[in-house]
Amino acid sequence: MRTGVWLVGGRGSVAVTSMAGAVALRAGLAEPTGCVTELPQLHSPALPGLADLVFGGHDVIATPLSKRAEALADAGVLPGRLVTAVQPDLAALDAEVRPAPRGATQAETAALIAADLDDFRRRHELGRVVMMNVASTEAAAAPHEAHAALDLLHKALRGDAAVLPPSSLYAYAAFTAGCSYVDFTPSTGARLPALAQLAYERGVPYAGHDGKTGETLVKSVLAPMFAMRNLHVRSWSGANLLGGGDGANLAQPAPNAAKAASKQRVLAETLGYQPQGDTRIEYVADLGEFKTAWDLVTFTGFLGTPMRLDFTWHGCDSALAAPLVLDLVRLTAAAHRAGRTGPLPELAFFFKDPLGDVPHGLAAQWDALVGLVEGLA
Ligand SMILES: NC(=O)c1ccc[n+]([C@@H]2O[C@H](COP(=O)([O-])OP(=O)(O)OC[C@H]3O[C@@H](n4cnc5c(N)ncnc54)[C@H](O)[C@@H]3O)[C@@H](O)[C@H]2O)c1
């Protein structure tokens, strides 16, 4: 079951770690630590194997993949000996990560993206292609009347103005080309009624949003604990310090606001009320590809006794994200093959801000994921 993985942001840290990791796993150079589809409960013949994945993508930068991998080794994300071993594969993949197309109108740009996807699928004889958005986080999209209905959207895209943010234009092109779409970022992506219509029309599934890899992962375990013990969370504040390309991009106010909103959503959804407090994100270049998150939770127990909990998370974001990217591709391709269309809420386990009406606690999300895989088999 040869399966295409089309990485939007194909030269970024998460994309390069995913490609180098897949090559290393295939060659038996590393263990699949962090890949949840390798756990016995999710092991299924319905999922494409890691050896079946074929990579391509788009990016707005042209830095060679080998240089990006060396930089990730210098930053402590990838082991240096592993980067040396996978260099020939990365050199071969370089031609598959193409410059992001730009047409005179957004309709033209979408047609160029779809043509790249068709060409990729044909040349590699792929059964299915999953587009995975791992590009820089965007600002929240400006509302437009064409977002509400597909006929309005088709028409508006032929005009001079930009109607869709890049993540949504990529989703539009993926659905047009019959590909599924997964958004690992908090950007708008497929979350527009017109794009939901297009996905149903083309019979393709999609999933998102915003990979849950660190602080929010811990929140999604702890928040249900407070709820189940009927403890009242009064405030939950988080400070996230990170470097890397993601950190530099999130230093801008608009992407920062989109990310912070995505990170805080789990609390209201799980607790049933919004405690006081915010999540702050700060760029610290010196942290490189690593992140430190510190959370302080104040809560009250029996007879109103005040208490507090704090935790610190030191994570390497790309090393946490890459195995989930591989998991999501395998699961989404299998769901597509099984005839699933539209949003895949059973993949909520992977996301900070999941699509659909889904439980926000990690344990309940795990049960839904196991159920999905059993159904696919
Ligand atoms: N690493 C994690 O744990 C994690 C968790 C959740 C979400 N994310 C999200 O994943 C994304 C990628 O993170 P990263 O650390 O790899 O960032 P990065 O800055 O290293 O990579 C982003 C890449 O996207 C490219 N890009 C920007 N605009 C583009 C466009 N219009 N078309 C194609 N490519 C474009 C950039 O050139 C860059 O190569 C970010 O949005 C981040 O918020 C990461």
XYZ file of C-alpha atoms and ligand atoms in Angstrom:
421
model
C 0.000 0.000 0.000
C 2.371 2.724 -1.206
C 1.266 5.962 0.445
C 2.373 9.509 -0.362
C 3.151 12.004 2.397
C 3.006 15.569 1.092
C 4.582 17.890 3.674
C 3.565 21.541 3.453
C 6.563 23.196 5.099
C 8.719 20.313 3.833
C 12.025 21.962 4.819
C 11.014 22.832 8.387
C 12.208 21.107 11.563
C 9.195 18.811 12.015
C 9.181 17.790 8.327
C 12.913 17.045 8.154
C 12.824 15.112 11.464
C 9.856 13.081 10.117
C 11.632 12.238 6.834
C 15.004 11.459 8.434
C 13.220 9.416 11.121
C 11.215 7.365 8.601
C 14.377 6.605 6.614
C 16.249 5.615 9.802
C 13.409 3.361 11.016
C 13.193 1.682 7.628
C 16.945 0.982 7.711
C 16.714 -0.382 11.264
C 18.930 2.436 12.571
C 16.512 3.508 15.295
C 13.636 2.254 17.442
C 10.088 3.570 16.776
C 9.938 5.240 20.212
C 7.120 7.783 20.221
C 5.233 6.164 17.294
C 1.921 5.140 18.854
C 0.881 3.062 15.813
C 3.749 0.719 16.746
C 2.028 -0.146 20.059
C 0.392 -3.618 20.093
C -3.096 -2.109 20.633
C -2.814 -0.109 17.386
C -0.845 -2.559 15.305
C -3.027 -3.365 12.311
C -2.591 -4.713 8.768
C -5.019 -1.965 7.693
C -2.290 0.673 8.191
C 0.414 1.249 5.572
C 3.841 0.204 6.825
C 6.592 2.748 7.469
C 8.418 1.283 4.470
C 5.397 2.136 2.270
C 5.658 5.898 2.896
C 6.960 8.089 0.051
C 7.760 11.730 0.839
C 7.350 14.975 -1.063
C 6.210 18.495 -0.263
C 6.255 22.245 -0.755
C 8.210 24.981 0.977
C 8.879 28.669 0.491
C 12.571 28.229 1.310
C 15.158 26.247 -0.685
C 17.677 25.227 2.018
C 18.826 21.663 1.136
C 17.358 18.965 3.363
C 20.879 17.745 4.196
C 21.779 21.203 5.587
C 18.564 21.323 7.633
C 19.316 17.821 8.989
C 22.875 18.859 9.926
C 21.491 21.907 11.728
C 19.063 19.627 13.608
C 21.987 17.374 14.576
C 23.966 20.409 15.824
C 20.895 21.442 17.823
C 20.698 18.007 19.488
C 17.441 16.918 17.793
C 18.898 14.203 15.532
C 21.910 12.006 16.377
C 24.870 13.015 14.174
C 25.670 9.420 13.095
C 22.055 8.952 11.994
C 22.178 12.131 9.873
C 25.371 10.875 8.193
C 23.653 7.545 7.427
C 20.506 9.080 5.912
C 22.246 11.810 3.852
C 21.932 9.928 0.484
C 18.174 9.480 1.058
C 17.735 13.148 1.994
C 19.670 14.198 -1.115
C 17.263 12.104 -3.234
C 14.257 13.649 -1.438
C 15.451 17.204 -2.128
C 13.936 17.233 -5.621
C 10.595 16.059 -4.192
C 10.218 19.086 -1.916
C 9.252 21.691 -4.473
C 9.000 25.473 -4.298
C 5.534 26.545 -3.104
C 3.649 27.484 -6.309
C 2.313 30.995 -6.952
C -0.278 31.706 -9.662
C -1.834 35.017 -10.726
C -4.976 34.152 -8.705
C -5.582 31.772 -5.790
C -7.499 29.465 -8.191
C -4.335 29.239 -10.308
C -2.139 28.602 -7.243
C -4.479 25.808 -6.100
C -4.391 24.253 -9.589
C -0.561 24.293 -9.541
C -0.493 22.640 -6.082
C -2.999 19.990 -7.234
C -0.900 19.375 -10.376
C 2.193 18.740 -8.199
C 0.165 16.249 -6.129
C -1.110 14.449 -9.255
C 2.392 14.277 -10.689
C 3.772 12.905 -7.379
C 1.022 10.253 -7.174
C 1.550 9.167 -10.793
C 5.375 9.028 -10.742
C 5.484 6.965 -7.562
C 2.360 4.870 -8.301
C 0.798 5.793 -4.970
C -2.528 4.394 -3.826
C -3.203 7.453 -1.697
C -1.563 10.761 -0.796
C -1.968 12.473 2.586
C -1.182 16.182 2.680
C 0.281 17.095 6.082
C 0.478 20.763 7.041
C 3.641 21.392 9.084
C 4.217 24.932 7.774
C 4.670 28.006 9.983
C 1.593 28.891 12.054
C -0.528 31.610 10.432
C -2.637 34.378 11.923
C -6.339 33.528 12.342
C -8.076 33.911 8.934
C -10.030 37.077 8.172
C -13.725 36.126 7.724
C -15.027 36.105 4.104
C -18.530 35.302 2.832
C -17.076 32.753 0.361
C -15.929 30.573 3.291
C -19.561 29.568 3.858
C -20.338 27.758 0.572
C -18.333 25.907 -2.050
C -19.900 27.572 -5.110
C -19.081 31.014 -3.660
C -15.542 29.867 -2.885
C -14.835 28.488 -6.385
C -15.938 31.849 -7.806
C -14.086 34.045 -5.308
C -10.780 32.202 -5.818
C -10.779 33.323 -9.453
C -10.724 36.994 -8.375
C -7.705 39.187 -7.592
C -8.073 39.225 -3.776
C -6.700 36.503 -1.462
C -9.791 34.754 -0.091
C -8.125 31.853 1.741
C -5.081 31.773 4.039
C -2.310 29.481 2.664
C -3.229 26.494 4.906
C -6.816 26.524 3.598
C -5.703 26.960 -0.011
C -3.507 23.860 0.423
C -6.510 21.957 1.858
C -8.620 23.108 -1.110
C -5.952 21.876 -3.547
C -5.552 18.553 -1.683
C -9.289 17.833 -1.737
C -9.493 18.858 -5.396
C -6.727 16.342 -6.172
C -8.526 13.594 -4.154
C -5.980 13.674 -1.299
C -6.722 13.635 2.430
C -5.444 16.512 4.596
C -4.082 16.675 8.145
C -3.317 19.938 9.919
C -0.579 19.640 12.545
C -0.727 23.427 13.090
C -3.328 25.742 14.650
C -3.857 27.483 11.269
C -7.344 27.560 9.690
C -6.672 24.683 7.248
C -9.827 22.714 6.398
C -11.944 24.321 9.154
C -14.298 26.189 6.792
C -17.805 25.063 5.783
C -16.955 25.385 2.063
C -13.954 23.061 2.480
C -15.999 20.531 4.480
C -18.402 20.525 1.521
C -15.528 19.936 -0.904
C -14.133 17.043 1.199
C -17.535 15.301 1.159
C -17.917 15.971 -2.561
C -14.512 14.385 -3.300
C -14.921 11.585 -0.744
C -11.792 12.375 1.283
C -11.169 12.487 5.060
C -9.329 15.176 7.013
C -8.018 15.702 10.545
C -6.577 18.371 12.846
C -5.778 20.682 14.541
C -2.431 21.475 16.151
C -0.337 18.514 17.265
C -0.543 17.842 21.009
C 3.066 17.137 21.908
C 4.038 18.820 25.189
C 2.406 21.154 27.683
C -1.107 20.586 26.267
C -0.557 16.814 26.329
C 0.082 17.058 30.078
C -2.934 19.373 30.472
C -5.178 16.830 28.731
C -4.175 14.231 31.334
C -4.333 16.465 34.424
C -7.534 18.400 33.652
C -9.747 15.234 33.642
C -8.134 14.245 36.962
C -9.300 17.493 38.604
C -12.750 17.060 37.015
C -13.117 13.410 38.119
C -12.081 14.206 41.709
C -14.499 17.181 41.763
C -11.673 19.569 42.664
C -12.287 23.145 41.563
C -9.536 24.601 39.375
C -9.408 28.326 40.074
C -6.550 29.280 37.756
C -4.243 27.616 35.238
C -1.410 29.710 33.832
C 1.338 28.522 31.547
C 4.587 30.075 30.327
C 6.133 28.507 27.219
C 9.688 29.451 26.263
C 10.909 28.161 22.930
C 13.464 28.769 20.195
C 13.717 27.393 16.630
C 11.788 28.487 13.523
C 8.469 27.842 15.280
C 9.509 30.040 18.211
C 10.673 32.849 15.899
C 7.381 32.728 13.997
C 5.336 32.670 17.231
C 7.143 35.840 18.367
C 4.758 37.677 16.003
C 1.510 38.731 17.749
C -1.034 37.182 15.305
C 0.378 33.599 15.099
C 1.107 33.840 18.844
C -2.576 34.591 19.579
C -3.744 31.697 17.356
C -1.411 29.258 19.144
C -2.225 30.473 22.677
C -5.985 30.102 22.024
C -5.449 26.549 20.744
C -3.425 25.630 23.855
C -6.013 26.936 26.355
C -9.124 25.338 24.754
C -8.654 21.944 26.429
C -9.393 23.397 29.890
C -12.890 24.783 29.291
C -13.801 21.697 27.249
C -12.679 19.267 29.971
C -13.584 21.140 33.145
C -16.843 22.614 31.866
C -15.749 26.110 32.926
C -12.852 28.410 32.076
C -10.474 28.912 34.997
C -8.598 32.192 35.321
C -5.230 32.405 33.560
C -3.613 32.387 30.146
C -0.937 30.547 28.212
C 1.977 32.790 27.258
C 4.495 31.972 24.538
C 7.882 33.647 24.418
C 10.707 33.256 21.897
C 14.113 32.558 23.459
C 16.538 31.996 20.567
C 19.132 30.407 22.840
C 16.829 27.439 23.555
C 17.245 26.347 19.912
C 14.942 23.442 19.058
C 13.990 22.841 22.700
C 11.103 24.141 24.753
C 10.462 24.694 28.436
C 6.893 25.057 29.670
C 6.018 25.891 33.268
C 2.421 25.659 34.457
C 0.951 26.766 37.769
C -2.501 25.470 38.748
C -4.388 26.749 41.792
C -7.380 24.742 42.968
C -9.666 24.278 45.936
C -10.681 21.063 47.668
C -13.060 20.056 50.479
C -14.344 23.041 52.509
C -12.585 25.398 50.112
C -9.021 24.532 51.163
C -6.662 26.225 48.664
C -3.907 24.121 47.036
C -1.544 24.325 44.087
C 0.265 22.173 41.561
C 3.070 23.167 39.231
C 4.981 21.245 36.600
C 7.850 21.898 34.219
C 8.145 20.256 30.816
C 11.450 20.259 28.922
C 10.768 18.930 25.434
C 12.381 18.672 22.028
C 9.401 19.658 19.923
C 10.411 18.113 16.591
C 11.360 14.797 18.212
C 7.932 14.738 19.881
C 6.067 15.779 16.728
C 7.745 13.638 14.028
C 6.536 10.195 15.214
C 2.995 11.593 15.473
C 3.254 12.888 11.899
C 4.089 9.333 10.772
C 1.219 7.921 12.885
C -1.279 10.408 11.487
C -0.295 9.653 7.894
C -0.710 5.903 8.409
C -4.088 6.305 10.171
C -5.509 8.866 7.740
C -4.460 6.857 4.670
C -6.089 3.744 6.152
C -9.286 5.691 6.944
C -9.342 7.008 3.363
C -8.884 3.492 2.024
C -11.754 2.282 4.233
C -14.043 4.881 2.649
C -14.132 7.442 5.474
C -15.097 10.939 4.343
C -15.021 14.272 6.188
C -13.505 14.946 9.646
C -11.906 12.118 11.640
C -12.798 12.969 15.276
C -11.253 9.664 16.459
C -7.842 11.239 15.847
C -8.473 13.789 18.645
C -5.794 11.950 20.671
C -3.160 13.712 18.542
C -4.493 17.283 18.656
C -4.770 20.272 20.961
C -7.887 21.565 19.245
C -9.525 18.516 17.671
C -12.246 18.597 15.033
C -15.777 17.532 15.945
C -17.622 16.941 19.187
C -15.020 14.834 20.986
C -13.857 14.146 24.549
C -10.843 16.249 25.552
C -9.307 13.892 28.136
C -6.424 11.796 26.792
C -7.752 8.460 28.129
C -11.131 8.839 26.387
C -9.357 9.940 23.198
C -7.153 6.845 23.351
C -10.268 4.615 23.538
C -11.702 6.365 20.460
C -8.426 5.834 18.587
C -8.305 2.115 19.438
C -11.943 1.847 18.270
C -11.049 3.508 14.961
C -8.179 1.113 14.279
C -10.318 -1.917 15.201
C -12.999 -0.681 12.790
C -10.467 -0.202 9.986
C -9.217 -3.771 10.371
N 6.916 20.552 17.042
C 5.836 20.485 17.755
O 5.808 19.885 18.825
C 4.599 21.089 17.216
C 3.408 20.878 17.904
C 2.249 21.425 17.402
C 2.292 22.183 16.247
N 3.452 22.397 15.612
C 3.432 23.245 14.430
O 4.111 22.619 13.362
C 4.572 23.652 12.480
C 6.004 23.364 12.068
O 6.885 23.535 13.156
P 8.459 23.566 12.884
O 9.105 23.566 14.200
O 8.812 22.554 11.870
O 8.594 25.011 12.241
P 9.715 25.500 11.189
O 9.702 26.987 11.268
O 10.999 24.796 11.416
O 9.155 25.015 9.774
C 8.095 25.615 9.107
C 8.349 25.536 7.615
O 7.198 26.024 6.932
C 7.652 26.734 5.771
N 6.558 27.570 5.258
C 6.109 28.760 5.725
N 5.084 29.199 4.970
C 4.886 28.271 4.005
C 3.960 28.166 2.906
N 3.043 29.098 2.676
N 4.036 27.081 2.095
C 4.972 26.105 2.322
N 5.875 26.171 3.333
C 5.811 27.234 4.170
C 8.862 27.491 6.311
O 9.688 27.951 5.267
C 9.532 26.414 7.164
O 10.465 25.652 6.414
C 4.365 24.992 13.192
O 3.183 25.596 12.712
C 4.173 24.543 14.631
O 3.403 25.469 15.379
C 4.614 21.862 16.062
